């Protein structure tokens, strides 16, 4: 198996993400060419494809042995398989719907997983100039300043990010609405901002106390997972128990206590796992 120099991987990826950020910052102001994918509200633009191409071509020439899972490559028929090999997991524009509407809650997300563990996480909201970074065992940072979760333990005091998602499956929509109805009288506030990755980073920076979502993919969580855990937060499955990157569900919280309280309240939904070959 290829061995990695984590610091070198981080530096190379950071440079490429900054370059891709210039592209996103410029493109968000312009008219986009929009196509749909799994549903009428699951969108892709030429910028999603261009950013993914830039990142994969830069990373693969620096690290020819490494593997890739990229949102748009998978949409084009590529594989979504996580092995023990060093694997870059990329969402070129997380929050594509927001990007399409020039709503600046959108980011580039790049995670490096090795032996199925997160080693590097980079999340860049280029429009608002927020660069979240994490290396395993070295803490999490926003624009080079160390960040940490809020430490909140009480549901009644918690600000929560939920999501609507891009699946129109009636069972999924019912799960979303049921959970919001359950939570409204129990928490401080609920928001739905449109980017799973940024939601996770906002838990990491202490801006919100919990986020959860069903139906997202490995690329929506791979980098955010490390940013949250390195900021002292908790990432678990939505019904409690260990987080599984390929299970397409996530619950992040500032503390274990809060995560467990949330998991007990949530109606569950299980989409087909990532990586299932047909
Ligand atoms: C988006 C997620 C968001 C989710 C959307 C979509 P994309 O990712 O981050 O949280 O609610 O359905 O999956 O498609 O913009 O990269």
mmCIF file of C-alpha atoms and ligand atoms in Angstrom:
data_model
loop_
_atom_site.group_PDB
_atom_site.id
_atom_site.type_symbol
_atom_site.label_atom_id
_atom_site.label_comp_id
_atom_site.label_asym_id
_atom_site.label_seq_id
_atom_site.Cartn_x
_atom_site.Cartn_y
_atom_site.Cartn_z
ATOM 1 C CA UNK A 1 0.000 0.000 0.000
ATOM 2 C CA UNK A 2 1.127 3.561 -0.743
ATOM 3 C CA UNK A 3 2.356 5.310 2.430
ATOM 4 C CA UNK A 4 1.503 8.971 2.840
ATOM 5 C CA UNK A 5 3.210 12.095 4.059
ATOM 6 C CA UNK A 6 0.195 13.767 5.624
ATOM 7 C CA UNK A 7 1.717 17.257 5.671
ATOM 8 C CA UNK A 8 2.692 17.042 1.999
ATOM 9 C CA UNK A 9 -0.779 15.772 1.060
ATOM 10 C CA UNK A 10 -2.314 18.679 2.972
ATOM 11 C CA UNK A 11 -0.066 21.317 1.338
ATOM 12 C CA UNK A 12 -0.672 20.060 -2.191
ATOM 13 C CA UNK A 13 -4.442 19.819 -1.649
ATOM 14 C CA UNK A 14 -4.637 23.238 0.028
ATOM 15 C CA UNK A 15 -2.966 24.931 -2.945
ATOM 16 C CA UNK A 16 -5.366 23.227 -5.373
ATOM 17 C CA UNK A 17 -8.417 24.060 -3.252
ATOM 18 C CA UNK A 18 -7.398 27.746 -3.197
ATOM 19 C CA UNK A 19 -7.031 27.657 -6.986
ATOM 20 C CA UNK A 20 -10.466 26.023 -7.318
ATOM 21 C CA UNK A 21 -11.838 28.645 -4.927
ATOM 22 C CA UNK A 22 -10.907 31.398 -7.393
ATOM 23 C CA UNK A 23 -12.974 29.607 -10.004
ATOM 24 C CA UNK A 24 -16.008 29.298 -7.687
ATOM 25 C CA UNK A 25 -15.786 32.927 -6.466
ATOM 26 C CA UNK A 26 -15.793 34.127 -10.052
ATOM 27 C CA UNK A 27 -18.476 31.720 -11.339
ATOM 28 C CA UNK A 28 -21.034 32.298 -8.566
ATOM 29 C CA UNK A 29 -21.685 35.815 -9.899
ATOM 30 C CA UNK A 30 -22.357 34.580 -13.443
ATOM 31 C CA UNK A 31 -25.133 32.720 -15.240
ATOM 32 C CA UNK A 32 -24.730 28.937 -14.830
ATOM 33 C CA UNK A 33 -25.395 26.008 -17.147
ATOM 34 C CA UNK A 34 -27.535 23.702 -15.005
ATOM 35 C CA UNK A 35 -28.300 20.013 -15.419
ATOM 36 C CA UNK A 36 -30.292 17.717 -13.112
ATOM 37 C CA UNK A 37 -29.109 14.386 -11.681
ATOM 38 C CA UNK A 38 -31.130 12.090 -9.367
ATOM 39 C CA UNK A 39 -34.094 14.490 -9.044
ATOM 40 C CA UNK A 40 -35.339 17.845 -10.317
ATOM 41 C CA UNK A 41 -33.629 19.508 -7.325
ATOM 42 C CA UNK A 42 -30.335 17.579 -7.492
ATOM 43 C CA UNK A 43 -28.269 19.929 -9.645
ATOM 44 C CA UNK A 44 -24.879 20.064 -11.317
ATOM 45 C CA UNK A 45 -23.238 22.953 -13.156
ATOM 46 C CA UNK A 46 -20.206 23.293 -15.388
ATOM 47 C CA UNK A 47 -18.358 24.683 -12.351
ATOM 48 C CA UNK A 48 -18.922 21.508 -10.280
ATOM 49 C CA UNK A 49 -17.330 19.532 -13.123
ATOM 50 C CA UNK A 50 -14.483 22.002 -13.671
ATOM 51 C CA UNK A 51 -13.550 22.102 -9.971
ATOM 52 C CA UNK A 52 -13.576 18.305 -9.678
ATOM 53 C CA UNK A 53 -11.388 18.016 -12.790
ATOM 54 C CA UNK A 54 -8.910 20.573 -11.459
ATOM 55 C CA UNK A 55 -8.642 18.827 -8.088
ATOM 56 C CA UNK A 56 -8.389 15.262 -9.381
ATOM 57 C CA UNK A 57 -5.878 16.099 -12.085
ATOM 58 C CA UNK A 58 -3.671 18.064 -9.647
ATOM 59 C CA UNK A 59 -3.852 15.445 -6.896
ATOM 60 C CA UNK A 60 -3.358 12.477 -9.204
ATOM 61 C CA UNK A 61 -0.244 13.964 -10.773
ATOM 62 C CA UNK A 62 1.214 14.621 -7.288
ATOM 63 C CA UNK A 63 0.064 11.254 -5.898
ATOM 64 C CA UNK A 64 -0.265 8.785 -8.787
ATOM 65 C CA UNK A 65 -1.001 5.787 -6.486
ATOM 66 C CA UNK A 66 -3.896 7.422 -4.685
ATOM 67 C CA UNK A 67 -7.569 6.604 -5.318
ATOM 68 C CA UNK A 68 -10.467 9.037 -5.783
ATOM 69 C CA UNK A 69 -14.151 9.272 -5.001
ATOM 70 C CA UNK A 70 -15.572 12.420 -6.596
ATOM 71 C CA UNK A 71 -19.245 13.425 -6.626
ATOM 72 C CA UNK A 72 -19.358 14.261 -10.324
ATOM 73 C CA UNK A 73 -17.166 11.322 -11.372
ATOM 74 C CA UNK A 74 -19.590 8.987 -9.575
ATOM 75 C CA UNK A 75 -22.553 10.775 -11.209
ATOM 76 C CA UNK A 76 -20.853 10.090 -14.559
ATOM 77 C CA UNK A 77 -20.647 6.346 -13.788
ATOM 78 C CA UNK A 78 -17.445 6.177 -11.706
ATOM 79 C CA UNK A 79 -17.114 3.964 -8.631
ATOM 80 C CA UNK A 80 -17.747 4.981 -5.044
ATOM 81 C CA UNK A 81 -15.549 2.436 -3.307
ATOM 82 C CA UNK A 82 -13.561 3.069 -0.153
ATOM 83 C CA UNK A 83 -10.661 0.645 0.352
ATOM 84 C CA UNK A 84 -7.674 0.838 2.723
ATOM 85 C CA UNK A 85 -5.697 2.689 0.016
ATOM 86 C CA UNK A 86 -5.213 6.479 0.378
ATOM 87 C CA UNK A 87 -8.434 7.879 -1.094
ATOM 88 C CA UNK A 88 -9.306 11.503 -1.811
ATOM 89 C CA UNK A 89 -13.032 12.063 -1.338
ATOM 90 C CA UNK A 90 -14.169 15.189 -3.133
ATOM 91 C CA UNK A 91 -17.288 17.300 -3.333
ATOM 92 C CA UNK A 92 -16.330 20.038 -5.803
ATOM 93 C CA UNK A 93 -19.257 22.273 -4.843
ATOM 94 C CA UNK A 94 -21.236 21.257 -1.793
ATOM 95 C CA UNK A 95 -24.441 23.271 -1.777
ATOM 96 C CA UNK A 96 -24.825 23.335 -5.561
ATOM 97 C CA UNK A 97 -28.427 24.585 -5.248
ATOM 98 C CA UNK A 98 -27.141 27.558 -3.234
ATOM 99 C CA UNK A 99 -24.362 28.150 -5.780
ATOM 100 C CA UNK A 100 -26.929 28.155 -8.606
ATOM 101 C CA UNK A 101 -28.882 30.860 -6.769
ATOM 102 C CA UNK A 102 -25.731 32.839 -5.861
ATOM 103 C CA UNK A 103 -26.484 32.206 -2.176
ATOM 104 C CA UNK A 104 -23.010 32.175 -0.636
ATOM 105 C CA UNK A 105 -23.387 29.108 1.633
ATOM 106 C CA UNK A 106 -21.414 26.720 -0.531
ATOM 107 C CA UNK A 107 -17.987 25.117 -0.320
ATOM 108 C CA UNK A 108 -15.331 22.909 -1.846
ATOM 109 C CA UNK A 109 -14.759 19.799 0.247
ATOM 110 C CA UNK A 110 -11.681 17.558 0.089
ATOM 111 C CA UNK A 111 -10.988 14.723 2.505
ATOM 112 C CA UNK A 112 -8.143 12.207 2.482
ATOM 113 C CA UNK A 113 -8.975 8.861 4.083
ATOM 114 C CA UNK A 114 -6.359 6.130 4.602
ATOM 115 C CA UNK A 115 -7.200 2.642 5.931
ATOM 116 C CA UNK A 116 -10.776 3.933 6.249
ATOM 117 C CA UNK A 117 -9.710 6.695 8.650
ATOM 118 C CA UNK A 118 -9.798 10.430 8.007
ATOM 119 C CA UNK A 119 -6.309 11.991 7.823
ATOM 120 C CA UNK A 120 -6.837 15.375 6.113
ATOM 121 C CA UNK A 121 -9.899 17.597 5.770
ATOM 122 C CA UNK A 122 -10.149 20.857 3.818
ATOM 123 C CA UNK A 123 -13.420 22.759 3.422
ATOM 124 C CA UNK A 124 -13.380 26.117 1.665
ATOM 125 C CA UNK A 125 -16.223 28.581 1.343
ATOM 126 C CA UNK A 126 -14.407 30.704 -1.223
ATOM 127 C CA UNK A 127 -17.204 33.260 -1.482
ATOM 128 C CA UNK A 128 -17.118 34.130 2.227
ATOM 129 C CA UNK A 129 -13.369 33.364 2.509
ATOM 130 C CA UNK A 130 -13.782 30.705 5.194
ATOM 131 C CA UNK A 131 -11.085 28.024 5.036
ATOM 132 C CA UNK A 132 -11.645 25.132 7.470
ATOM 133 C CA UNK A 133 -8.726 22.724 7.828
ATOM 134 C CA UNK A 134 -7.911 19.673 9.918
ATOM 135 C CA UNK A 135 -5.148 17.098 10.095
ATOM 136 C CA UNK A 136 -5.700 14.046 12.255
ATOM 137 C CA UNK A 137 -4.367 14.633 15.761
ATOM 138 C CA UNK A 138 -3.540 18.292 15.124
ATOM 139 C CA UNK A 139 -6.801 20.159 15.794
ATOM 140 C CA UNK A 140 -9.193 22.039 13.527
ATOM 141 C CA UNK A 141 -8.764 25.558 12.194
ATOM 142 C CA UNK A 142 -10.777 28.321 10.524
ATOM 143 C CA UNK A 143 -8.535 30.670 8.548
ATOM 144 C CA UNK A 144 -5.562 29.374 10.594
ATOM 145 C CA UNK A 145 -7.208 30.027 13.976
ATOM 146 C CA UNK A 146 -7.971 27.051 16.179
ATOM 147 C CA UNK A 147 -11.682 26.296 16.534
ATOM 148 C CA UNK A 148 -13.684 24.214 18.974
ATOM 149 C CA UNK A 149 -17.273 23.111 19.460
ATOM 150 C CA UNK A 150 -19.668 24.949 21.777
ATOM 151 C CA UNK A 151 -19.727 22.299 24.516
ATOM 152 C CA UNK A 152 -23.540 22.563 24.755
ATOM 153 C CA UNK A 153 -25.253 19.574 26.389
ATOM 154 C CA UNK A 154 -28.879 20.748 26.656
ATOM 155 C CA UNK A 155 -31.319 20.242 23.805
ATOM 156 C CA UNK A 156 -33.452 23.164 25.004
ATOM 157 C CA UNK A 157 -30.444 25.481 24.505
ATOM 158 C CA UNK A 158 -29.256 23.984 21.206
ATOM 159 C CA UNK A 159 -29.292 25.610 17.774
ATOM 160 C CA UNK A 160 -29.743 22.873 15.169
ATOM 161 C CA UNK A 161 -29.024 22.529 11.473
ATOM 162 C CA UNK A 162 -31.420 20.156 9.761
ATOM 163 C CA UNK A 163 -31.621 19.745 5.959
ATOM 164 C CA UNK A 164 -34.328 19.285 3.366
ATOM 165 C CA UNK A 165 -32.038 17.432 0.933
ATOM 166 C CA UNK A 166 -32.233 16.764 -2.784
ATOM 167 C CA UNK A 167 -34.315 13.572 -2.730
ATOM 168 C CA UNK A 168 -38.032 13.894 -3.363
ATOM 169 C CA UNK A 169 -38.710 10.314 -2.171
ATOM 170 C CA UNK A 170 -41.944 10.663 -0.115
ATOM 171 C CA UNK A 171 -40.549 8.570 2.757
ATOM 172 C CA UNK A 172 -37.497 10.853 2.936
ATOM 173 C CA UNK A 173 -39.608 14.031 2.800
ATOM 174 C CA UNK A 174 -41.865 12.646 5.552
ATOM 175 C CA UNK A 175 -38.809 11.880 7.704
ATOM 176 C CA UNK A 176 -37.534 15.445 7.305
ATOM 177 C CA UNK A 177 -40.886 17.005 8.204
ATOM 178 C CA UNK A 178 -41.550 14.639 11.119
ATOM 179 C CA UNK A 179 -38.155 15.406 12.627
ATOM 180 C CA UNK A 180 -38.612 19.160 12.311
ATOM 181 C CA UNK A 181 -42.078 18.900 13.929
ATOM 182 C CA UNK A 182 -40.667 16.824 16.791
ATOM 183 C CA UNK A 183 -37.750 19.166 17.382
ATOM 184 C CA UNK A 184 -39.427 22.590 17.177
ATOM 185 C CA UNK A 185 -40.825 22.581 20.744
ATOM 186 C CA UNK A 186 -37.705 20.941 22.192
ATOM 187 C CA UNK A 187 -34.780 23.034 20.914
ATOM 188 C CA UNK A 188 -33.664 26.651 20.796
ATOM 189 C CA UNK A 189 -33.878 26.972 17.001
ATOM 190 C CA UNK A 190 -33.699 25.048 13.704
ATOM 191 C CA UNK A 191 -32.115 26.143 10.409
ATOM 192 C CA UNK A 192 -31.748 24.477 6.965
ATOM 193 C CA UNK A 193 -28.920 26.115 5.051
ATOM 194 C CA UNK A 194 -28.226 23.662 2.177
ATOM 195 C CA UNK A 195 -24.704 22.309 2.652
ATOM 196 C CA UNK A 196 -24.027 19.250 4.789
ATOM 197 C CA UNK A 197 -20.276 19.923 4.811
ATOM 198 C CA UNK A 198 -20.580 23.527 5.943
ATOM 199 C CA UNK A 199 -23.172 22.516 8.526
ATOM 200 C CA UNK A 200 -20.600 20.144 10.012
ATOM 201 C CA UNK A 201 -17.955 22.881 10.005
ATOM 202 C CA UNK A 202 -20.340 25.258 11.782
ATOM 203 C CA UNK A 203 -20.743 22.658 14.539
ATOM 204 C CA UNK A 204 -16.935 22.521 14.664
ATOM 205 C CA UNK A 205 -16.625 26.302 15.070
ATOM 206 C CA UNK A 206 -19.291 26.411 17.803
ATOM 207 C CA UNK A 207 -21.772 28.363 15.648
ATOM 208 C CA UNK A 208 -24.408 25.636 15.945
ATOM 209 C CA UNK A 209 -24.643 22.778 18.425
ATOM 210 C CA UNK A 210 -26.040 19.939 16.296
ATOM 211 C CA UNK A 211 -26.463 19.047 12.642
ATOM 212 C CA UNK A 212 -27.979 15.944 11.108
ATOM 213 C CA UNK A 213 -28.989 14.754 7.670
ATOM 214 C CA UNK A 214 -30.241 11.642 5.859
ATOM 215 C CA UNK A 215 -29.514 10.819 2.202
ATOM 216 C CA UNK A 216 -26.201 12.601 1.750
ATOM 217 C CA UNK A 217 -23.117 10.816 0.367
ATOM 218 C CA UNK A 218 -19.553 10.059 1.441
ATOM 219 C CA UNK A 219 -18.287 13.234 -0.285
ATOM 220 C CA UNK A 220 -20.683 15.400 1.761
ATOM 221 C CA UNK A 221 -19.145 14.149 5.033
ATOM 222 C CA UNK A 222 -15.544 12.989 4.432
ATOM 223 C CA UNK A 223 -13.761 16.283 5.162
ATOM 224 C CA UNK A 224 -16.336 17.672 7.600
ATOM 225 C CA UNK A 225 -16.000 14.550 9.736
ATOM 226 C CA UNK A 226 -12.366 15.360 10.539
ATOM 227 C CA UNK A 227 -13.022 19.083 11.073
ATOM 228 C CA UNK A 228 -15.732 18.261 13.656
ATOM 229 C CA UNK A 229 -13.842 15.528 15.498
ATOM 230 C CA UNK A 230 -10.602 17.563 15.596
ATOM 231 C CA UNK A 231 -12.613 20.484 17.025
ATOM 232 C CA UNK A 232 -13.690 18.239 19.910
ATOM 233 C CA UNK A 233 -17.117 17.362 18.510
ATOM 234 C CA UNK A 234 -18.910 14.077 18.088
ATOM 235 C CA UNK A 235 -19.938 12.413 14.817
ATOM 236 C CA UNK A 236 -22.235 9.389 15.088
ATOM 237 C CA UNK A 237 -24.908 7.577 13.122
ATOM 238 C CA UNK A 238 -28.344 9.230 13.293
ATOM 239 C CA UNK A 239 -29.717 6.444 15.513
ATOM 240 C CA UNK A 240 -26.639 6.431 17.767
ATOM 241 C CA UNK A 241 -23.642 4.106 17.395
ATOM 242 C CA UNK A 242 -20.561 4.511 15.257
ATOM 243 C CA UNK A 243 -20.524 6.749 12.202
ATOM 244 C CA UNK A 244 -20.312 4.920 8.868
ATOM 245 C CA UNK A 245 -19.104 7.091 5.974
ATOM 246 C CA UNK A 246 -20.910 4.968 3.379
ATOM 247 C CA UNK A 247 -24.253 4.784 5.217
ATOM 248 C CA UNK A 248 -25.514 8.130 3.927
ATOM 249 C CA UNK A 249 -26.552 9.579 7.288
ATOM 250 C CA UNK A 250 -24.855 11.727 9.866
ATOM 251 C CA UNK A 251 -25.407 13.295 13.272
ATOM 252 C CA UNK A 252 -22.828 15.769 14.616
ATOM 253 C CA UNK A 253 -22.961 17.447 17.989
ATOM 254 C CA UNK A 254 -20.885 19.524 20.319
ATOM 255 C CA UNK A 255 -20.977 16.790 22.992
ATOM 256 C CA UNK A 256 -21.683 13.066 23.263
ATOM 257 C CA UNK A 257 -24.531 13.846 25.681
ATOM 258 C CA UNK A 258 -26.280 16.116 23.188
ATOM 259 C CA UNK A 259 -25.686 13.677 20.304
ATOM 260 C CA UNK A 260 -27.323 10.840 22.237
ATOM 261 C CA UNK A 261 -30.313 12.984 23.253
ATOM 262 C CA UNK A 262 -30.845 13.925 19.575
ATOM 263 C CA UNK A 263 -30.461 10.362 18.254
ATOM 264 C CA UNK A 264 -33.258 9.187 20.577
ATOM 265 C CA UNK A 265 -35.687 11.741 19.100
ATOM 266 C CA UNK A 266 -35.062 11.252 15.385
ATOM 267 C CA UNK A 267 -37.293 9.334 13.017
ATOM 268 C CA UNK A 268 -34.851 7.277 10.934
ATOM 269 C CA UNK A 269 -34.464 6.851 7.187
ATOM 270 C CA UNK A 270 -32.059 4.489 5.421
ATOM 271 C CA UNK A 271 -31.290 5.150 1.750
ATOM 272 C CA UNK A 272 -29.249 2.647 -0.238
ATOM 273 C CA UNK A 273 -25.622 2.691 0.934
ATOM 274 C CA UNK A 274 -22.893 4.296 -1.113
ATOM 275 C CA UNK A 275 -20.735 1.826 -3.004
ATOM 276 C CA UNK A 276 -23.438 -0.747 -3.751
ATOM 277 C CA UNK A 277 -22.783 -2.056 -7.257
ATOM 278 C CA UNK A 278 -25.744 -3.131 -9.356
HETATM 279 C C1 LIG B 1 -25.897 18.813 -1.009
HETATM 280 C C2 LIG B 1 -25.727 18.561 0.482
HETATM 281 C C3 LIG B 1 -26.902 19.120 1.230
HETATM 282 C C4 LIG B 1 -28.047 18.303 0.850
HETATM 283 C C5 LIG B 1 -28.292 18.384 -0.633
HETATM 284 C C6 LIG B 1 -27.070 18.035 -1.438
HETATM 285 P P1 LIG B 1 -24.416 18.875 -3.223
HETATM 286 O O1 LIG B 1 -24.748 18.413 -1.714
HETATM 287 O O2 LIG B 1 -24.615 19.019 1.027
HETATM 288 O O3 LIG B 1 -26.706 19.046 2.607
HETATM 289 O O4 LIG B 1 -29.168 18.688 1.610
HETATM 290 O O5 LIG B 1 -29.300 17.497 -0.943
HETATM 291 O O6 LIG B 1 -26.796 16.663 -1.395
HETATM 292 O O7 LIG B 1 -25.244 18.010 -4.092
HETATM 293 O O8 LIG B 1 -24.759 20.311 -3.357
HETATM 294 O O9 LIG B 1 -22.969 18.599 -3.369
#
